[in-house]
Tab-separated table of C-alpha atoms in Angstrom:
chain	number	residue	atom	x	y	z
X	992	GLU	CA	15.435	-105.112	-103.614
X	993	VAL	CA	12.561	-104.909	-101.145
X	994	HIS	CA	9.470	-106.957	-101.927
X	995	LEU	CA	6.169	-107.139	-100.076
X	996	VAL	CA	3.548	-109.543	-101.423
X	997	GLU	CA	0.134	-109.814	-99.840
X	998	SER	CA	-2.104	-112.848	-100.208
X	999	GLY	CA	-5.265	-114.330	-98.797
X	1000	GLY	CA	-7.843	-111.908	-100.123
X	1001	ALA	CA	-11.197	-113.472	-100.986
X	1002	VAL	CA	-14.937	-113.022	-101.031
X	1003	VAL	CA	-16.395	-113.751	-97.592
X	1004	GLN	CA	-19.841	-113.428	-96.093
X	1005	PRO	CA	-20.642	-110.886	-93.380
X	1006	GLY	CA	-19.730	-112.318	-90.013
X	1007	GLY	CA	-17.075	-114.521	-91.544
X	1008	SER	CA	-13.346	-114.728	-90.978
X	1009	LEU	CA	-10.281	-114.426	-93.165
X	1010	SER	CA	-6.521	-114.420	-92.740
X	1011	LEU	CA	-4.144	-112.321	-94.786
X	1012	SER	CA	-0.417	-112.843	-95.199
X	1013	CYS	CA	2.418	-110.658	-96.375
X	1014	ALA	CA	5.615	-112.326	-97.522
X	1015	THR	CA	8.635	-110.060	-97.496
X	1016	SER	CA	12.203	-110.092	-98.762
X	1017	GLY	CA	15.106	-107.786	-99.394
X	1018	PHE	CA	15.466	-106.257	-95.940
X	1019	THR	CA	16.083	-107.217	-92.327
X	1020	PHE	CA	12.501	-108.006	-91.419
X	1021	ASP	CA	13.011	-108.248	-87.666
X	1022	SER	CA	14.361	-104.694	-87.475
X	1023	HIS	CA	11.230	-102.975	-88.708
X	1024	ALA	CA	7.690	-102.358	-87.558
X	1025	MET	CA	5.070	-103.443	-90.069
X	1026	HIS	CA	1.654	-102.031	-90.884
X	1027	TRP	CA	-1.593	-102.991	-92.556
X	1028	VAL	CA	-3.394	-100.215	-94.419
X	1029	ARG	CA	-6.605	-100.652	-96.384
X	1030	GLN	CA	-8.359	-98.801	-99.160
X	1031	ALA	CA	-11.981	-99.283	-100.087
X	1032	PRO	CA	-12.463	-99.217	-103.869
X	1033	GLY	CA	-12.344	-95.623	-105.066
X	1034	LYS	CA	-11.685	-94.285	-101.562
X	1035	GLY	CA	-8.732	-93.056	-99.535
X	1036	LEU	CA	-6.259	-94.850	-97.318
X	1037	GLU	CA	-7.293	-96.091	-93.889
X	1038	TRP	CA	-4.676	-97.299	-91.450
X	1039	VAL	CA	-5.637	-100.640	-89.891
X	1040	SER	CA	-2.916	-101.896	-87.577
X	1041	LEU	CA	0.785	-101.977	-86.773
X	1042	ILE	CA	3.117	-104.330	-84.972
X	1043	SER	CA	6.514	-103.474	-83.539
X	1044	TRP	CA	9.701	-105.079	-84.776
X	1045	ASP	CA	9.668	-107.745	-82.096
X	1046	GLY	CA	5.933	-108.294	-82.003
X	1047	THR	CA	5.562	-107.149	-78.420
X	1048	SER	CA	3.461	-104.092	-79.244
X	1049	SER	CA	0.500	-103.761	-81.563
X	1050	TYR	CA	-2.055	-101.054	-82.237
X	1051	TYR	CA	-5.373	-101.028	-84.043
X	1052	ALA	CA	-7.728	-98.540	-85.611
X	1053	ASP	CA	-10.937	-98.186	-83.640
X	1054	SER	CA	-12.880	-99.577	-86.601
X	1055	VAL	CA	-11.186	-102.984	-86.324
X	1056	LYS	CA	-10.207	-103.223	-82.668
X	1057	GLY	CA	-11.420	-106.469	-81.119
X	1058	ARG	CA	-12.045	-108.064	-84.523
X	1059	PHE	CA	-8.633	-108.019	-86.213
X	1060	THR	CA	-5.338	-109.408	-84.907
X	1061	ILE	CA	-1.946	-108.551	-86.339
X	1062	SER	CA	1.011	-110.881	-85.916
X	1063	ARG	CA	4.397	-111.614	-87.406
X	1064	ASP	CA	6.821	-114.470	-87.808
X	1065	ASN	CA	10.313	-113.030	-87.897
X	1066	SER	CA	11.816	-116.419	-88.730
X	1067	LYS	CA	9.811	-116.418	-91.967
X	1068	ALA	CA	9.888	-112.641	-92.636
X	1069	SER	CA	6.111	-112.675	-92.782
X	1070	LEU	CA	3.286	-110.497	-91.542
X	1071	PHE	CA	-0.267	-111.628	-90.881
X	1072	LEU	CA	-3.711	-110.176	-90.282
X	1073	GLN	CA	-6.471	-112.319	-88.819
X	1074	MET	CA	-9.883	-110.836	-89.432
X	1075	LYS	CA	-13.097	-112.020	-87.828
X	1076	SER	CA	-16.684	-110.772	-87.584
X	1077	LEU	CA	-16.201	-109.175	-90.979
X	1078	ARG	CA	-18.558	-106.438	-92.088
X	1079	THR	CA	-19.436	-105.105	-95.512
X	1080	GLU	CA	-17.503	-101.932	-94.647
X	1081	ASP	CA	-14.318	-104.030	-94.337
X	1082	THR	CA	-14.374	-104.493	-98.105
X	1083	ALA	CA	-11.094	-103.043	-99.359
X	1084	PHE	CA	-7.677	-103.628	-100.777
X	1085	TYR	CA	-5.377	-104.496	-97.891
X	1086	TYR	CA	-1.762	-103.358	-98.162
X	1087	CYS	CA	1.158	-104.335	-95.991
X	1088	ALA	CA	3.790	-101.692	-95.520
X	1089	LYS	CA	7.289	-101.624	-94.081
X	1090	GLU	CA	8.165	-98.903	-91.641
X	1091	VAL	CA	11.525	-97.149	-91.653
X	1092	GLY	CA	11.922	-97.795	-87.939
X	1093	GLY	CA	10.885	-100.416	-85.453
X	1094	SER	CA	8.406	-98.714	-83.188
X	1095	GLY	CA	5.428	-97.759	-85.317
X	1096	THR	CA	5.856	-93.997	-85.380
X	1097	GLN	CA	7.901	-93.502	-88.535
X	1098	PRO	CA	7.210	-93.298	-92.284
X	1099	LEU	CA	6.333	-96.286	-94.442
X	1100	ASP	CA	9.015	-96.644	-97.080
X	1101	PHE	CA	7.822	-99.707	-98.972
X	1102	TRP	CA	4.354	-100.996	-99.769
X	1103	GLY	CA	2.900	-104.110	-101.327
X	1104	ARG	CA	0.404	-104.036	-104.168
X	1105	GLY	CA	-2.442	-105.240	-101.984
X	1106	THR	CA	-4.936	-108.068	-101.771
X	1107	LEU	CA	-8.676	-107.567	-102.179
X	1108	VAL	CA	-11.099	-108.549	-99.435
X	1109	THR	CA	-14.755	-108.457	-100.390
X	1110	VAL	CA	-17.371	-108.902	-97.694
X	1111	SER	CA	-20.680	-109.661	-99.309
X	1112	SER	CA	-23.594	-112.033	-99.027
W	513	SER	CA	-9.485	-88.412	-83.000
W	514	TYR	CA	-6.898	-86.481	-84.972
W	515	VAL	CA	-8.182	-85.482	-88.407
W	516	LEU	CA	-5.997	-84.523	-91.367
W	517	THR	CA	-7.768	-82.403	-93.971
W	518	GLN	CA	-6.640	-82.370	-97.605
W	519	PRO	CA	-8.282	-80.761	-100.621
W	520	ALA	CA	-10.022	-83.371	-102.757
W	521	SER	CA	-8.351	-82.182	-105.930
W	522	VAL	CA	-5.688	-79.857	-107.263
W	523	SER	CA	-5.132	-78.972	-110.910
W	524	VAL	CA	-2.113	-77.310	-112.487
W	525	GLY	CA	-0.718	-76.829	-115.951
W	526	PRO	CA	2.497	-78.555	-117.068
W	527	GLY	CA	5.513	-76.725	-115.740
W	528	GLN	CA	3.536	-74.967	-113.032
W	529	THR	CA	3.797	-75.443	-109.267
W	530	ALA	CA	1.319	-77.688	-107.469
W	531	THR	CA	0.648	-77.146	-103.789
W	532	ILE	CA	-1.120	-79.808	-101.735
W	533	THR	CA	-2.005	-79.003	-98.158
W	534	CYS	CA	-2.643	-81.145	-95.107
W	535	GLY	CA	-4.367	-79.337	-92.295
W	536	ALA	CA	-4.802	-80.224	-88.644
W	537	ASP	CA	-4.639	-78.661	-85.232
W	538	ASN	CA	-0.999	-77.833	-84.468
W	539	ILE	CA	0.284	-80.213	-87.131
W	540	GLY	CA	3.506	-78.223	-87.143
W	541	SER	CA	4.465	-79.908	-83.877
W	542	THR	CA	4.663	-83.357	-85.465
W	543	SER	CA	6.372	-84.957	-88.443
W	544	VAL	CA	4.381	-85.331	-91.650
W	545	HIS	CA	5.006	-87.873	-94.376
W	546	TRP	CA	3.648	-87.868	-97.927
W	547	TYR	CA	2.809	-90.709	-100.325
W	548	GLN	CA	2.072	-90.858	-104.027
W	549	GLN	CA	-0.379	-93.387	-105.456
W	550	ARG	CA	-0.506	-93.779	-109.215
W	551	PRO	CA	-3.307	-95.979	-110.624
W	552	GLY	CA	-2.363	-99.632	-110.472
W	553	GLN	CA	0.975	-98.995	-108.813
W	554	ALA	CA	2.271	-99.465	-105.290
W	555	LEU	CA	2.290	-96.459	-103.013
W	556	VAL	CA	5.514	-94.499	-102.941
W	557	LEU	CA	6.918	-92.435	-100.109
W	558	VAL	CA	7.806	-89.070	-101.685
W	559	LEU	CA	8.599	-87.005	-98.600
W	560	HIS	CA	9.138	-87.793	-94.933
W	561	ASP	CA	9.656	-85.813	-91.762
W	562	ASP	CA	8.171	-82.743	-93.410
W	563	THR	CA	10.950	-82.010	-95.873
W	564	VAL	CA	13.140	-85.062	-96.533
W	565	ARG	CA	13.125	-86.665	-99.968
W	566	PRO	CA	13.872	-90.403	-100.118
W	567	SER	CA	16.440	-91.584	-102.593
W	568	GLY	CA	15.106	-91.457	-106.143
W	569	ILE	CA	12.519	-88.746	-105.560
W	570	PRO	CA	13.118	-85.699	-107.776
W	571	GLU	CA	14.184	-82.411	-106.235
W	572	ARG	CA	10.977	-80.949	-107.641
W	573	PHE	CA	9.231	-82.435	-104.603
W	574	SER	CA	9.553	-80.362	-101.448
W	575	GLY	CA	7.650	-79.770	-98.252
W	576	SER	CA	7.033	-77.566	-95.290
W	577	ASN	CA	5.160	-77.815	-92.019
W	578	SER	CA	4.192	-75.040	-89.662
W	579	GLY	CA	1.275	-74.079	-87.491
W	580	ASN	CA	-1.845	-75.864	-88.637
W	581	THR	CA	-0.733	-76.706	-92.184
W	582	ALA	CA	1.757	-79.034	-93.814
W	583	THR	CA	2.422	-78.576	-97.519
W	584	LEU	CA	3.708	-80.752	-100.332
W	585	THR	CA	4.980	-78.678	-103.233
W	586	ILE	CA	5.656	-80.102	-106.669
W	587	SER	CA	7.587	-77.692	-108.878
W	588	ARG	CA	7.596	-77.857	-112.671
W	589	ALA	CA	4.747	-80.323	-112.644
W	590	GLU	CA	4.808	-83.095	-115.218
W	591	ALA	CA	2.140	-85.420	-116.565
W	592	GLY	CA	3.822	-88.237	-114.670
W	593	ASP	CA	3.081	-86.476	-111.387
W	594	GLU	CA	-0.648	-87.088	-111.850
W	595	ALA	CA	-1.627	-89.255	-108.899
W	596	ASP	CA	-3.322	-89.291	-105.537
W	597	TYR	CA	-1.269	-87.877	-102.686
W	598	TYR	CA	-1.756	-88.681	-99.002
W	599	CYS	CA	-0.313	-87.137	-95.870
W	600	HIS	CA	0.404	-89.246	-92.778
W	601	VAL	CA	1.204	-88.545	-89.157
W	602	TRP	CA	1.634	-90.502	-85.963
W	603	ASP	CA	-0.841	-89.232	-83.371
W	604	SER	CA	1.062	-89.616	-80.132
W	605	ARG	CA	-2.000	-88.810	-78.038
W	606	SER	CA	-3.933	-91.830	-79.257
W	607	ASN	CA	-0.998	-93.991	-80.432
W	608	LEU	CA	-2.566	-94.281	-83.834
W	609	VAL	CA	-1.500	-93.690	-87.414
W	610	VAL	CA	-3.603	-91.139	-89.284
W	611	PHE	CA	-3.861	-90.546	-93.028
W	612	GLY	CA	-5.342	-87.558	-94.754
W	613	GLY	CA	-8.253	-88.094	-97.091
W	614	GLY	CA	-6.070	-87.791	-100.170
W	615	THR	CA	-5.704	-85.245	-102.965
W	616	THR	CA	-5.978	-86.035	-106.656
W	617	LEU	CA	-3.436	-84.035	-108.639
W	618	THR	CA	-4.289	-83.355	-112.264
W	619	VAL	CA	-1.710	-81.915	-114.640
W	620	LEU	CA	-3.524	-80.584	-117.679
């Protein structure tokens, strides 16, 4: 059974930094692209970033480009998101999601339950 | 940037057919995926590549995609179908993932 468990969410001040993790199990991690998607409380989904199966390619939403960095450790079946220069508008639940394929262009067939990041002074 | 437009809400009676649209310029030329989000639960992929149901998704869920509109159709709607639904595409021009704004389905 596939499991995705996010962690690392916290309350952080504007301008601060935070790192999120996503521990996975139940599938061949290094065969699949992985994504971060966020959802502000009461709002819709916003795609944040993706990383290819081998970590050689990554893409970012314009809203986070230059501030967030996605990475993965295939030996530990884990996905990460480093966030810096955080803004109040980054407040959201952050979900990691597994892609069907390895490149970033395919559907997301499994999702975690999310971790809450609150940016507030 | 590529924008996917969904109605904010759709309401149907039990047993009726719910239709949720996802509109964008020439969306029919790309593959559309659909997700269901029930309160407090993980998101679920209910349809991918326009019309394909993943294992475990009832046959009541179907889809189409042509021209400027993709559609998720839920036949014989049940109370358990009440959820938010999101469409998703890969925008090959910008190399970005795009989600629609989401549609809240109410079965009353």
